[in-house]
mmCIF file of C-alpha atoms in Angstrom:
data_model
loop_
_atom_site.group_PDB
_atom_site.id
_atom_site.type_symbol
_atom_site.label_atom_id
_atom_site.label_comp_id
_atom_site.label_asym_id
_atom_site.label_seq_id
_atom_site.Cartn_x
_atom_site.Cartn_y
_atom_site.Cartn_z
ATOM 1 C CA UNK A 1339 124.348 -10.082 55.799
ATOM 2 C CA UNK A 1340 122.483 -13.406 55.689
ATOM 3 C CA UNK A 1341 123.644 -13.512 51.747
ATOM 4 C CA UNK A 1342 125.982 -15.513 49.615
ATOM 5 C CA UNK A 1343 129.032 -13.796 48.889
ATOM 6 C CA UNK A 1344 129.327 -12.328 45.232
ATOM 7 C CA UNK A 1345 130.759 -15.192 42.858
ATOM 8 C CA UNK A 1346 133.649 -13.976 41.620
ATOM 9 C CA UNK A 1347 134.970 -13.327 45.562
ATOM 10 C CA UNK A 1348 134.419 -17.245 45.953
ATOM 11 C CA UNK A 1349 136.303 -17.982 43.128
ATOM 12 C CA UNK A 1350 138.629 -15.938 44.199
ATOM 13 C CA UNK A 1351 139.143 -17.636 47.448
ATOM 14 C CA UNK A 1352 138.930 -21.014 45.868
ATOM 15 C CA UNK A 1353 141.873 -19.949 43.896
ATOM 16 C CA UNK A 1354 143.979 -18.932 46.318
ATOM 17 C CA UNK A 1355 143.561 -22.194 48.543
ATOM 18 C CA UNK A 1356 144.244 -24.349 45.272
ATOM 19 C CA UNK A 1357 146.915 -22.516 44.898
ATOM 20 C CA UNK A 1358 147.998 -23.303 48.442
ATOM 21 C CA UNK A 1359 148.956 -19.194 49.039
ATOM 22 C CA UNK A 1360 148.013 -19.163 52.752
ATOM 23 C CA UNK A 1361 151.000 -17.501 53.617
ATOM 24 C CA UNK A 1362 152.167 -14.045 54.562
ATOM 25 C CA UNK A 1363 150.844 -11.273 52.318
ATOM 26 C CA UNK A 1364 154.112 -10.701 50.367
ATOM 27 C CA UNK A 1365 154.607 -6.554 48.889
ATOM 28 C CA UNK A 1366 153.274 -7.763 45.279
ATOM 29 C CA UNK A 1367 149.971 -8.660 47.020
ATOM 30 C CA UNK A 1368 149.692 -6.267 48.892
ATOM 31 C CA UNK A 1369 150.639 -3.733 46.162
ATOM 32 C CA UNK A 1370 147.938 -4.751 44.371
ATOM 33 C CA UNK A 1371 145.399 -4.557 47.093
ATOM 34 C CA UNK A 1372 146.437 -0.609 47.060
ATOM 35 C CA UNK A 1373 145.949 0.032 43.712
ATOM 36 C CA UNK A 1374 142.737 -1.602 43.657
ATOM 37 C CA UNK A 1375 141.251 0.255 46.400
ATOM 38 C CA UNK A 1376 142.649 3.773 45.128
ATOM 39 C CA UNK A 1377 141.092 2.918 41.845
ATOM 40 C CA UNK A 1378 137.873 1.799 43.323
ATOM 41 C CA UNK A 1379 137.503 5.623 45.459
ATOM 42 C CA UNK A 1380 138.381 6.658 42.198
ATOM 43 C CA UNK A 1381 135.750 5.541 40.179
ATOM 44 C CA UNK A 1382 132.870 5.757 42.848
ATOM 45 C CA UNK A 1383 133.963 9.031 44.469
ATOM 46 C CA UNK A 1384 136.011 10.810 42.424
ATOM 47 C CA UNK A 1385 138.126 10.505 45.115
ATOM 48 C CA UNK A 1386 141.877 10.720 44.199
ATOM 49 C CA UNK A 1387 143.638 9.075 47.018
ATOM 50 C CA UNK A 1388 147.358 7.718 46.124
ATOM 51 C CA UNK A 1389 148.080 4.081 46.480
ATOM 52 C CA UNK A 1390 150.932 4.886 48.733
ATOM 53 C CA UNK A 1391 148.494 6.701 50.965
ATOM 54 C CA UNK A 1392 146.242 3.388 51.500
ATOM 55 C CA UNK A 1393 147.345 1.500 54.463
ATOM 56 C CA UNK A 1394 146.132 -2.433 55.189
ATOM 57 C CA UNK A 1395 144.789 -3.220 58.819
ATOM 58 C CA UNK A 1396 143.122 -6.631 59.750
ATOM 59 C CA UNK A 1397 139.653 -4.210 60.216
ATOM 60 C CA UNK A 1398 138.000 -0.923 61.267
ATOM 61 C CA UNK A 1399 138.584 -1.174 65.056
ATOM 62 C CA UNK A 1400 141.780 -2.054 64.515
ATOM 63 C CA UNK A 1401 142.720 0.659 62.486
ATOM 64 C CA UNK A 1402 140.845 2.811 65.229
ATOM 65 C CA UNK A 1403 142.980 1.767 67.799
ATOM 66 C CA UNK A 1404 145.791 2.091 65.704
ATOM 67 C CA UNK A 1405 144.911 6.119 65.210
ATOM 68 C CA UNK A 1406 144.323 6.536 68.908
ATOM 69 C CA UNK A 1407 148.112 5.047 69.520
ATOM 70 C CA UNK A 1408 150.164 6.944 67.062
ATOM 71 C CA UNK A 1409 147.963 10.318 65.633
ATOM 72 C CA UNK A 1410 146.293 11.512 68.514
ATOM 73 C CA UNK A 1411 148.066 13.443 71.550
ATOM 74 C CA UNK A 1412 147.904 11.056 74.793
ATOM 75 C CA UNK A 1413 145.804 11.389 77.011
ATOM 76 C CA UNK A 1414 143.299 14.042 75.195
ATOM 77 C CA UNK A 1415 139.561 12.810 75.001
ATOM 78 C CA UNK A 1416 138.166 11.708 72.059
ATOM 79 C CA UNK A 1417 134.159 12.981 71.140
ATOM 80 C CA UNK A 1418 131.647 10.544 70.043
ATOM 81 C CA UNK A 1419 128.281 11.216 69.002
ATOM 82 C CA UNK A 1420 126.154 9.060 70.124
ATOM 83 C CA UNK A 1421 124.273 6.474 69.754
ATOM 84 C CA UNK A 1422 127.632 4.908 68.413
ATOM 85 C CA UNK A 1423 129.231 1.967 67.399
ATOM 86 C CA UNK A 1424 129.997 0.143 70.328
ATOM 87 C CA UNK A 1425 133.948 0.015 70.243
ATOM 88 C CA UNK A 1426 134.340 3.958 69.779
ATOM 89 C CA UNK A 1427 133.011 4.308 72.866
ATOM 90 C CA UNK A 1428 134.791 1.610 74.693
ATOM 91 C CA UNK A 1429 138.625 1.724 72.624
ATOM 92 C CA UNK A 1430 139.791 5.231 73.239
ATOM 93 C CA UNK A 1431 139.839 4.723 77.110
ATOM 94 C CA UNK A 1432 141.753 0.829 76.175
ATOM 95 C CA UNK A 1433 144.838 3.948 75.317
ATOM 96 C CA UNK A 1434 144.171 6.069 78.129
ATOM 97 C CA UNK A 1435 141.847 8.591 76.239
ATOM 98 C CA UNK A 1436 138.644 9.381 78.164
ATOM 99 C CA UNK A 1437 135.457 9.931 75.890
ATOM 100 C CA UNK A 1438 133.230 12.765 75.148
ATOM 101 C CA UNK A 1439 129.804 11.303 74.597
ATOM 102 C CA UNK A 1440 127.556 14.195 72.549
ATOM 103 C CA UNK A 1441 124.250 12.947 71.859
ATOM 104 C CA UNK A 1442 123.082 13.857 68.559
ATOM 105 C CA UNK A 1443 119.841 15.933 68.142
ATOM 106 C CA UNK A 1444 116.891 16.053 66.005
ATOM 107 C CA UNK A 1445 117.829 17.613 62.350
ATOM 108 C CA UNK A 1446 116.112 18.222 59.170
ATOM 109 C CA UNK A 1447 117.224 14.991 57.880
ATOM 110 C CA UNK A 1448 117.002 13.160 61.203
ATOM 111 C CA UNK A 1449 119.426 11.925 63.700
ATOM 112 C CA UNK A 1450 122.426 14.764 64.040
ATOM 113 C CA UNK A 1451 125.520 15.928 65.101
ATOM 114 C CA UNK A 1452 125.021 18.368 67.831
ATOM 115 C CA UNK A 1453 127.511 20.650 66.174
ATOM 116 C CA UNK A 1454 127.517 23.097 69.372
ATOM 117 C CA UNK A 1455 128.179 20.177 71.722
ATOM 118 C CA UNK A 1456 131.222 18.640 69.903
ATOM 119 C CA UNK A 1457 132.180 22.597 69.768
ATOM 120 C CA UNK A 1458 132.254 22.192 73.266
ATOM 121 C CA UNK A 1459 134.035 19.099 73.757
ATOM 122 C CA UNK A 1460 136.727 20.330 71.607
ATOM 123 C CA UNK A 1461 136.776 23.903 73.223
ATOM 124 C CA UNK A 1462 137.465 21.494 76.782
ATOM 125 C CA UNK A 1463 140.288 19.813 75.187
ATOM 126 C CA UNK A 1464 139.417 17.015 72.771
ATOM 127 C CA UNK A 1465 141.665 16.779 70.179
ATOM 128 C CA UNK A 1466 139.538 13.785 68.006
ATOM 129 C CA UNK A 1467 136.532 13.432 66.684
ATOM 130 C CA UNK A 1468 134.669 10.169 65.482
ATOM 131 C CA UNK A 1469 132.574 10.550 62.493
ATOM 132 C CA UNK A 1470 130.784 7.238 61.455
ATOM 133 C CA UNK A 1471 129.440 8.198 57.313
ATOM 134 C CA UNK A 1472 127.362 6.586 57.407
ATOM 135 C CA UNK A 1473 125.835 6.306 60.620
ATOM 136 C CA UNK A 1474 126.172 3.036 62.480
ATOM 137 C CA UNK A 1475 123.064 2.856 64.053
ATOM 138 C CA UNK A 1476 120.885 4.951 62.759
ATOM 139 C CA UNK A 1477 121.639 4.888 59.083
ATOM 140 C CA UNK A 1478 121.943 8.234 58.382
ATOM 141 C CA UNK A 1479 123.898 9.418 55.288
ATOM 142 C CA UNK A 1480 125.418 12.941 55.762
ATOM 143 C CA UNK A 1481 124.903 15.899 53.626
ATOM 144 C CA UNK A 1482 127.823 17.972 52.440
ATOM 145 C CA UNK A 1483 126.234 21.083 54.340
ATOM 146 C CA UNK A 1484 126.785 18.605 57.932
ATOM 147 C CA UNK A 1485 129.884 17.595 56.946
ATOM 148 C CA UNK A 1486 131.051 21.462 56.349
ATOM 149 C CA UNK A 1487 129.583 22.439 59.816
ATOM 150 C CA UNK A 1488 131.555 19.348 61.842
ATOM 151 C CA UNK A 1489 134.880 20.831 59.315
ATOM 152 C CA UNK A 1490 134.668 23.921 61.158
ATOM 153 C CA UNK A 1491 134.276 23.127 64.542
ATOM 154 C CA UNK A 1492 137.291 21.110 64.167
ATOM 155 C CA UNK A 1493 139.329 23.374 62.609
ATOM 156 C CA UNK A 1494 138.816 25.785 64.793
ATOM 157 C CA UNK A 1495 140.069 23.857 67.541
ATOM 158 C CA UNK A 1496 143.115 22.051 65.425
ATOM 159 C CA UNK A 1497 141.895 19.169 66.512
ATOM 160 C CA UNK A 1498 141.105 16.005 63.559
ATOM 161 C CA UNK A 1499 138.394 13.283 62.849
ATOM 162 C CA UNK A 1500 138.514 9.662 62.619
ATOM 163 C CA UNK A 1501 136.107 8.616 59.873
ATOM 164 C CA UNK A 1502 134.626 5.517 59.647
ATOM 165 C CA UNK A 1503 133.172 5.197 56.267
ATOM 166 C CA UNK A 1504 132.591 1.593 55.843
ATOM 167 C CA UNK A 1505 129.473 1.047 55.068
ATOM 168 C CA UNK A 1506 129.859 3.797 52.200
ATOM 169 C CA UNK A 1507 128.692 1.211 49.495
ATOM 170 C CA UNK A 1508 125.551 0.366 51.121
ATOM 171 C CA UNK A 1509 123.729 3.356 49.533
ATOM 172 C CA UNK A 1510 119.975 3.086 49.530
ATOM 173 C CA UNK A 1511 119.172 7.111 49.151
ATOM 174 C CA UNK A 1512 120.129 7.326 45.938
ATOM 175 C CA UNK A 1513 122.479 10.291 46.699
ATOM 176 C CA UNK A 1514 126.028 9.691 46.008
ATOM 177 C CA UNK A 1515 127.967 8.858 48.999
ATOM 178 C CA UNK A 1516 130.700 11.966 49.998
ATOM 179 C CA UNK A 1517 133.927 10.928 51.608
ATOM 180 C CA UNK A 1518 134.351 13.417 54.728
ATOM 181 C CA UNK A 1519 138.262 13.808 53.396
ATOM 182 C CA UNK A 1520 136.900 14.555 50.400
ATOM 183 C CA UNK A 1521 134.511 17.734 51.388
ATOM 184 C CA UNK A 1522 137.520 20.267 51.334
ATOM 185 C CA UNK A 1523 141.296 20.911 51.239
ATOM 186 C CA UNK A 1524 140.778 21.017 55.130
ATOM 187 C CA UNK A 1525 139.119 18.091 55.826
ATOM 188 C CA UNK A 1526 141.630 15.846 53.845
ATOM 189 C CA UNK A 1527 144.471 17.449 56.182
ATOM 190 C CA UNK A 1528 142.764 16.656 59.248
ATOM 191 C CA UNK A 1529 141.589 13.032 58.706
ATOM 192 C CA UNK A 1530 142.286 9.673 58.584
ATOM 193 C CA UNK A 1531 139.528 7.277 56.944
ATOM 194 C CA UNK A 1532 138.875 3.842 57.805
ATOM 195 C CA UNK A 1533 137.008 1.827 54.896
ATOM 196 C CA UNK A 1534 136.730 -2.014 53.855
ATOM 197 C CA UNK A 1535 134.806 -4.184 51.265
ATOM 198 C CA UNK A 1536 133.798 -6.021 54.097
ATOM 199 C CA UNK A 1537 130.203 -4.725 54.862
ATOM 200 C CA UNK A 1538 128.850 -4.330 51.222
ATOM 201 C CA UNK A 1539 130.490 -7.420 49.904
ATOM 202 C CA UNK A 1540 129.822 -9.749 53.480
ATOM 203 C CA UNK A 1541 133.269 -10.557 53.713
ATOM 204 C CA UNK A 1542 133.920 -9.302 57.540
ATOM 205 C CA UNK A 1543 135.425 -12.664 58.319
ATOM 206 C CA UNK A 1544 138.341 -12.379 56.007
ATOM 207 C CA UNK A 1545 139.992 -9.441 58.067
ATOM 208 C CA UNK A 1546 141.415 -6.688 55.505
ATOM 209 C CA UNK A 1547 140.300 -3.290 56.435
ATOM 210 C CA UNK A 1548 142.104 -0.122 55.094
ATOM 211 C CA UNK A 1549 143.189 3.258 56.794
ATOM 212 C CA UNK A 1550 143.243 5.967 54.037
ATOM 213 C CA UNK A 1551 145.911 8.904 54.732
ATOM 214 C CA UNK A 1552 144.718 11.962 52.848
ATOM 215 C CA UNK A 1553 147.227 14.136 54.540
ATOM 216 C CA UNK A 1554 151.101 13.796 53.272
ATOM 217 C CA UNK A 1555 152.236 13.807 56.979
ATOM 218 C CA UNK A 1556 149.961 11.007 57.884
ATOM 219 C CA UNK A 1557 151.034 9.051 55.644
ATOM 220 C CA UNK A 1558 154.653 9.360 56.116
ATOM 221 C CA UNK A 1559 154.235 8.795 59.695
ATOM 222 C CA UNK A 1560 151.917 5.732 58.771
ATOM 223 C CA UNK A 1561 155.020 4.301 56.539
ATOM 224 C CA UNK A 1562 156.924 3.491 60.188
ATOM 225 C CA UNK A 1563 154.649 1.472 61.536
ATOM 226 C CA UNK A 1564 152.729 -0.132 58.794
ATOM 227 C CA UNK A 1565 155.069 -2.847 58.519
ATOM 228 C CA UNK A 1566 153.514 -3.983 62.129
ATOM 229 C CA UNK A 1567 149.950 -3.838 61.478
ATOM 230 C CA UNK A 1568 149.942 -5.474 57.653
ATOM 231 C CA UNK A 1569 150.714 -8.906 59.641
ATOM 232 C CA UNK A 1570 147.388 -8.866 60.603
ATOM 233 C CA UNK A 1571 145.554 -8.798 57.585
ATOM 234 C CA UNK A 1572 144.797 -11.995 56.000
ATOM 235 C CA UNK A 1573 145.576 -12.785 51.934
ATOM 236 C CA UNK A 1574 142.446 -14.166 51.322
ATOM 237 C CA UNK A 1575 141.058 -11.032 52.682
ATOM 238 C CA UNK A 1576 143.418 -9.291 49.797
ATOM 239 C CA UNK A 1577 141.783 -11.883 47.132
ATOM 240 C CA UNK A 1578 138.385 -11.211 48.233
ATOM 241 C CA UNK A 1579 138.949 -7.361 48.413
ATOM 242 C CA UNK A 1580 140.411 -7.321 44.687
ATOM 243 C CA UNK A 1581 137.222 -9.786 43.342
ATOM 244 C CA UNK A 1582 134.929 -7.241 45.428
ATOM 245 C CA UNK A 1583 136.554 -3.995 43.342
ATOM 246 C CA UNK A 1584 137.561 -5.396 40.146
ATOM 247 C CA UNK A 1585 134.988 -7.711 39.152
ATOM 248 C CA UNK A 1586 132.722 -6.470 37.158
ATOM 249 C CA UNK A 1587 130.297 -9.511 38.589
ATOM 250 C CA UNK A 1588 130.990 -8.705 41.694
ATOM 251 C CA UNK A 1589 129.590 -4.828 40.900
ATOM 252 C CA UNK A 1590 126.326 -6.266 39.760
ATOM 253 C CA UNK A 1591 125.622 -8.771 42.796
ATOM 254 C CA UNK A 1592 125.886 -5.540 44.684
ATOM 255 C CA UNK A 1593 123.036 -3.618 43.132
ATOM 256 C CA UNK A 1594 121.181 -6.635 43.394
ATOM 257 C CA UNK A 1595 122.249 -6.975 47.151
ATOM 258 C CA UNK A 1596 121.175 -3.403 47.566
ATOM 259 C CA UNK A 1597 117.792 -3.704 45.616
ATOM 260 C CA UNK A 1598 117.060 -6.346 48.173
ATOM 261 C CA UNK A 1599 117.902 -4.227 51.103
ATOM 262 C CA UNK A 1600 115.627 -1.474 49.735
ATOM 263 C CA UNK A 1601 112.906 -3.450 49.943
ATOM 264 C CA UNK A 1602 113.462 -4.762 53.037
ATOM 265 C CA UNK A 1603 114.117 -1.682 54.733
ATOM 266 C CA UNK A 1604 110.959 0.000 53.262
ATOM 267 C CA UNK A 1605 109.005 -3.389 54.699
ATOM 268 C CA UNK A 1606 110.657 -2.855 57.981
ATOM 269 C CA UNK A 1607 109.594 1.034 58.484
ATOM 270 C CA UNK A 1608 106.099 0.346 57.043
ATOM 271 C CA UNK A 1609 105.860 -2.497 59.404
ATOM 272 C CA UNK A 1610 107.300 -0.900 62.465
ATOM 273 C CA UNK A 1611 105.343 2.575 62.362
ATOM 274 C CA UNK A 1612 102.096 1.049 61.583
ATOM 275 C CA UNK A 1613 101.789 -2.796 63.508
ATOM 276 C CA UNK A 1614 103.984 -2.092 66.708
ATOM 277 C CA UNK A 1615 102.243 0.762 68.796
ATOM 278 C CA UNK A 1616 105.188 2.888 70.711
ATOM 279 C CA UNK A 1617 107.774 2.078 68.033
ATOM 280 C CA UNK A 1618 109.368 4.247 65.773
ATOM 281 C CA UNK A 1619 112.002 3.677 63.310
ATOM 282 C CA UNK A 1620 113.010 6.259 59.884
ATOM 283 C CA UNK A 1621 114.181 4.836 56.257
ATOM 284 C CA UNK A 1622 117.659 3.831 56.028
ATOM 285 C CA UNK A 1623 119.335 6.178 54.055
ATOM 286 C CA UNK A 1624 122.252 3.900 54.051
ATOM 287 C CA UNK A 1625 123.388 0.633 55.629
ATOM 288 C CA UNK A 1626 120.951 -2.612 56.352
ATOM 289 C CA UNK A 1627 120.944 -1.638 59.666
ATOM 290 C CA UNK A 1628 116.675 -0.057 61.296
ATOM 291 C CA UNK A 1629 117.166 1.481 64.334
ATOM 292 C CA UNK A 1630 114.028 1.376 65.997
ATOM 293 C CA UNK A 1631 112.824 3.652 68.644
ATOM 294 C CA UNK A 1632 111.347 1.729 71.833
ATOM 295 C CA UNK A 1633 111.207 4.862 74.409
ATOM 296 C CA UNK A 1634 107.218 4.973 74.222
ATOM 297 C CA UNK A 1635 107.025 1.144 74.404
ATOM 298 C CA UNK A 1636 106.793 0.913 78.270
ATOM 299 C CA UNK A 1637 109.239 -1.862 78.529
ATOM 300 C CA UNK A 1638 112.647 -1.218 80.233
ATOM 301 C CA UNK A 1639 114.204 -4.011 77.969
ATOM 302 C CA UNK A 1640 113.106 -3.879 74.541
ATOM 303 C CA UNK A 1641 115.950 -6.145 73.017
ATOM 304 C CA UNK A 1642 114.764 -8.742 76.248
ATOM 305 C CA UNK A 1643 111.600 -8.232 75.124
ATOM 306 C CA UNK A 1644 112.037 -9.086 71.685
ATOM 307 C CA UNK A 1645 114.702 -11.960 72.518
ATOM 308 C CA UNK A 1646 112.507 -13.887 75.108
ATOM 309 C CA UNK A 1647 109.167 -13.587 73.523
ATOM 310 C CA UNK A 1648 109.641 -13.087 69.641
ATOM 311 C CA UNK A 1649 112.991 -15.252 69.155
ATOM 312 C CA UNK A 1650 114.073 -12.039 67.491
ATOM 313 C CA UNK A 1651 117.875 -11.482 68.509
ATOM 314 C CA UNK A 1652 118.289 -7.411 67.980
ATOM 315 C CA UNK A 1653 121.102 -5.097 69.775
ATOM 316 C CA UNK A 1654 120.807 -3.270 72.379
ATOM 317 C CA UNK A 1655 120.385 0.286 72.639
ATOM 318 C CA UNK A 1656 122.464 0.505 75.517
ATOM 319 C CA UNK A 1657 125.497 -0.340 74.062
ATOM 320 C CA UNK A 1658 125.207 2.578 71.720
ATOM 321 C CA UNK A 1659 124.992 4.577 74.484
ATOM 322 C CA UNK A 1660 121.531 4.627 73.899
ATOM 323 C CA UNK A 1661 118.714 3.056 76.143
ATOM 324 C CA UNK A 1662 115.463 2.250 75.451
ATOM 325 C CA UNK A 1663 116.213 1.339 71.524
ATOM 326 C CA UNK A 1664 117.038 -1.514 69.345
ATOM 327 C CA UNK A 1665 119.020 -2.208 66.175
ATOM 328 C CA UNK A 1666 117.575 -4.426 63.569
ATOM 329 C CA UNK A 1667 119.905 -6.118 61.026
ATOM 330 C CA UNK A 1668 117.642 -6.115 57.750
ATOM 331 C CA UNK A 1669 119.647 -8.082 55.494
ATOM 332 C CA UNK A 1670 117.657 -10.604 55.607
ATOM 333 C CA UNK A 1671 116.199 -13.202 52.681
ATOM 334 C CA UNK A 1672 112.481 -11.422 52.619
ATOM 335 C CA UNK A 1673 110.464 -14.294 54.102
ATOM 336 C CA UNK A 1674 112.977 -14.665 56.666
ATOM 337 C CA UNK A 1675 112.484 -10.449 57.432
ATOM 338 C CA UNK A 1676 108.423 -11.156 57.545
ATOM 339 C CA UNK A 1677 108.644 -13.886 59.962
ATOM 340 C CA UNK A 1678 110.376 -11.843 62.017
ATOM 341 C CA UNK A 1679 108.369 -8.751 62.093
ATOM 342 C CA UNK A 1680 105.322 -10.813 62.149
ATOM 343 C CA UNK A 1681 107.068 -12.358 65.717
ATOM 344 C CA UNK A 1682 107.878 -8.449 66.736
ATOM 345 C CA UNK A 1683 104.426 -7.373 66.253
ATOM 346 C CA UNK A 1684 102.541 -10.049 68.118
ATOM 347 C CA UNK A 1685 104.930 -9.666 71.298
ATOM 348 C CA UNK A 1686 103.834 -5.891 70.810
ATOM 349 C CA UNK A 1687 100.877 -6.611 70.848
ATOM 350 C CA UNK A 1688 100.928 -8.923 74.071
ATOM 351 C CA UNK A 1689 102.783 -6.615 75.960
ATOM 352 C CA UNK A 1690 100.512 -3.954 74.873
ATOM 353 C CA UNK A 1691 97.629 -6.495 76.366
ATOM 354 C CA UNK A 1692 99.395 -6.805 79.871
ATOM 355 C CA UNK A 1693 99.974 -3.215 79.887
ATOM 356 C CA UNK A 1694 95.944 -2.695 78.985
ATOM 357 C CA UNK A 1695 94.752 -4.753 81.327
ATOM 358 C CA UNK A 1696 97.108 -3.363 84.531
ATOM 359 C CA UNK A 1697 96.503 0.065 83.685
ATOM 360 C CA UNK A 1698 93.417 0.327 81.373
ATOM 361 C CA UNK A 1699 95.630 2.080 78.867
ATOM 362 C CA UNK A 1700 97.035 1.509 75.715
ATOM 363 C CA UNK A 1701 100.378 1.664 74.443
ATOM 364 C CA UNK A 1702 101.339 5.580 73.533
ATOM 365 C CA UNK A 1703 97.907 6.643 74.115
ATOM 366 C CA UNK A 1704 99.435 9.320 76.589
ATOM 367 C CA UNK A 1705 102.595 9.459 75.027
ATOM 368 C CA UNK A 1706 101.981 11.294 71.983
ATOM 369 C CA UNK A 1707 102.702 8.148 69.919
ATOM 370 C CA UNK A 1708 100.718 7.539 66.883
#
């Protein structure tokens, strides 16, 4: 996010470089970052999950990779529903396990898992399944009724999930966020979360991400390796994490932050659907992330498009495993957010133009787009 960090995390930073601790996290540190993270699930979950049970990692990906290597069988595939975060689709095959890519359909919320497809790619012998709640690109926050559906696929094939729930704090819908682990008895004995302060407090940089073991074998496995991967995560990140949780400061710069992101994601869909003819995009329900649908545009490169003729720098569909649209980061200072979309729309508009004149057509005028 394009935003100051939340005051307390800066003192809290500044403290620890007075203090010259740039060390080594050392087990009271540490100890402390586990406590405050069980007591922050706690309080905005109801989610009971042991200290002992919270596990540090320097972020998400890492703590990914680290599933992949020591809780899933080797070799077996790993399903991703896609579009997805671009590491889950690139990791699993870093540790020899090929990936399942199940696109996810139209539901009465939005963007889905295809619950029959990952039924499939389990039923062919994937043994892990990556659940992103929310949804990294599309913003979707899942219901508990989804979440119930992708708990029996997998248990019927005794296979587990990987959920990445990172961006749980960045509720705009108003709903209360659900932890997948937290849905059932079963789903806490067949997952391994992956959380962090780092998206909702901006503090990516710092590198302290946490896996959460919600099954008692997990995290006894977990206890003979952690020792390796808790090198990796830096003590400022620790500081940072506890100012993030604690703080009561720090809890009211995030409803600011997320008032902001409201109204810049409403701007962005109201903009979108009505200025820039053959682009779509649906309210984020959580995240600052739009994720704007260019297949109606008539431009093979939307993100080129939007680079080399709006200066707008946006990510490519394609490395979601999804061509043809674009993710906007909308965490943004507002005027900033307007400049853009006001740069967005007129290359629209001048591609819709060329496209006028070479064809004497408009822009969606035979593709159904409104």
């Amino acid at each position: 996010m394009a935003y100051d960090v939340a005051t307390p995390i800066h003192e809290a930073i500044l403290c620890e470089t007075n203090e010259g601790t740039l060390g080594y996290n050392d087990p009271i540190s540490i100890a402390q970052g586990r406590n405050s993270v069980s007591a922050w699930l706690l309080r905005s979950y109801d989610w009971d999950v042991e200290p002992t049970s919270v596990g540090f990692v320097s972020d998400v990906v890492s703590g990914f990779a680290a599933v992949l290597r020591h809780f899933v069988p080797a070799g077996s595939p790993v399903v991703v529903p896609t579009p997805a975060y671009g590491p889950f689709l690139t990791v699993p095959e870093l540790f020899g396990h090929p990936v399942i890519r199940v696109p996810m359909c139209e539901g009465p919320f939005g963007p889905a898992m295809d619950i029959d497809g990952i039924e499939r790619a389990l039923h062919a012998g994937a043994r892990l399944v990556v659940l992103c709640n929310p949804h990294n690109p599309t913003g979707r926050s899942y219901r508990r009724t989804e979440l119930a559906a992708l708990a029996d696929a997998v248990e019927a094939h005794g296979a587990r999930v990987f959920s990445d729930e990172v961006h749980a704090p960045l509720n705009l819908s108003g709903r209360p966020h659900l932890p997948y682990a937290a849905v059932a008895a079963r789903t806490a004995e067949h997952t391994i979360t992956a959380t962090s302060a780092s998206k909702a407090w901006n503090i990516s940089g710092l590198k302290c991400a946490q896996l959460l073991f919600s099954a008692t074998r997990d995290a006894e496995t977990w206890q003979g390796v952690a020792g390796h991967y808790v090198r990796s995560v830096s003590r400022l990140g620790v500081a940072a994490l506890r100012a993030a949780y604690e703080e009561p400061e720090s809890q009211e710069w995030l409803s600011a932050t997320l008032e902001r992101l409201r109204r810049n994601s409403e701007s962005v869909v109201r903009r979108v659907n009505s200025e820039m003819p053959g682009i779509s995009c649906r309210p984020a329900e959580s995240t600052y992330l739009a994720w704007l649908d260019c297949t109606r545009l008539g431009v093979a490169d939307p993100a080129r498009l939007f680079h080399e003729h709006a200066g707008v720098a946006l990510c490519d569909g394609e490395e979601f495993g999804s061509p043809g649209y674009v993710r906007l980061n909308f965490a943004l200072p507002q005027a900033q957010l307007e400049r853009a979309l006001d740069a967005m729309a007129a290359a629209v508009a001048a591609e819709q133009r060329q496209l006028s004149s070479a064809t004497g057509q408009t822009i969606g005028s035979t593709r159904g787009n409104t």
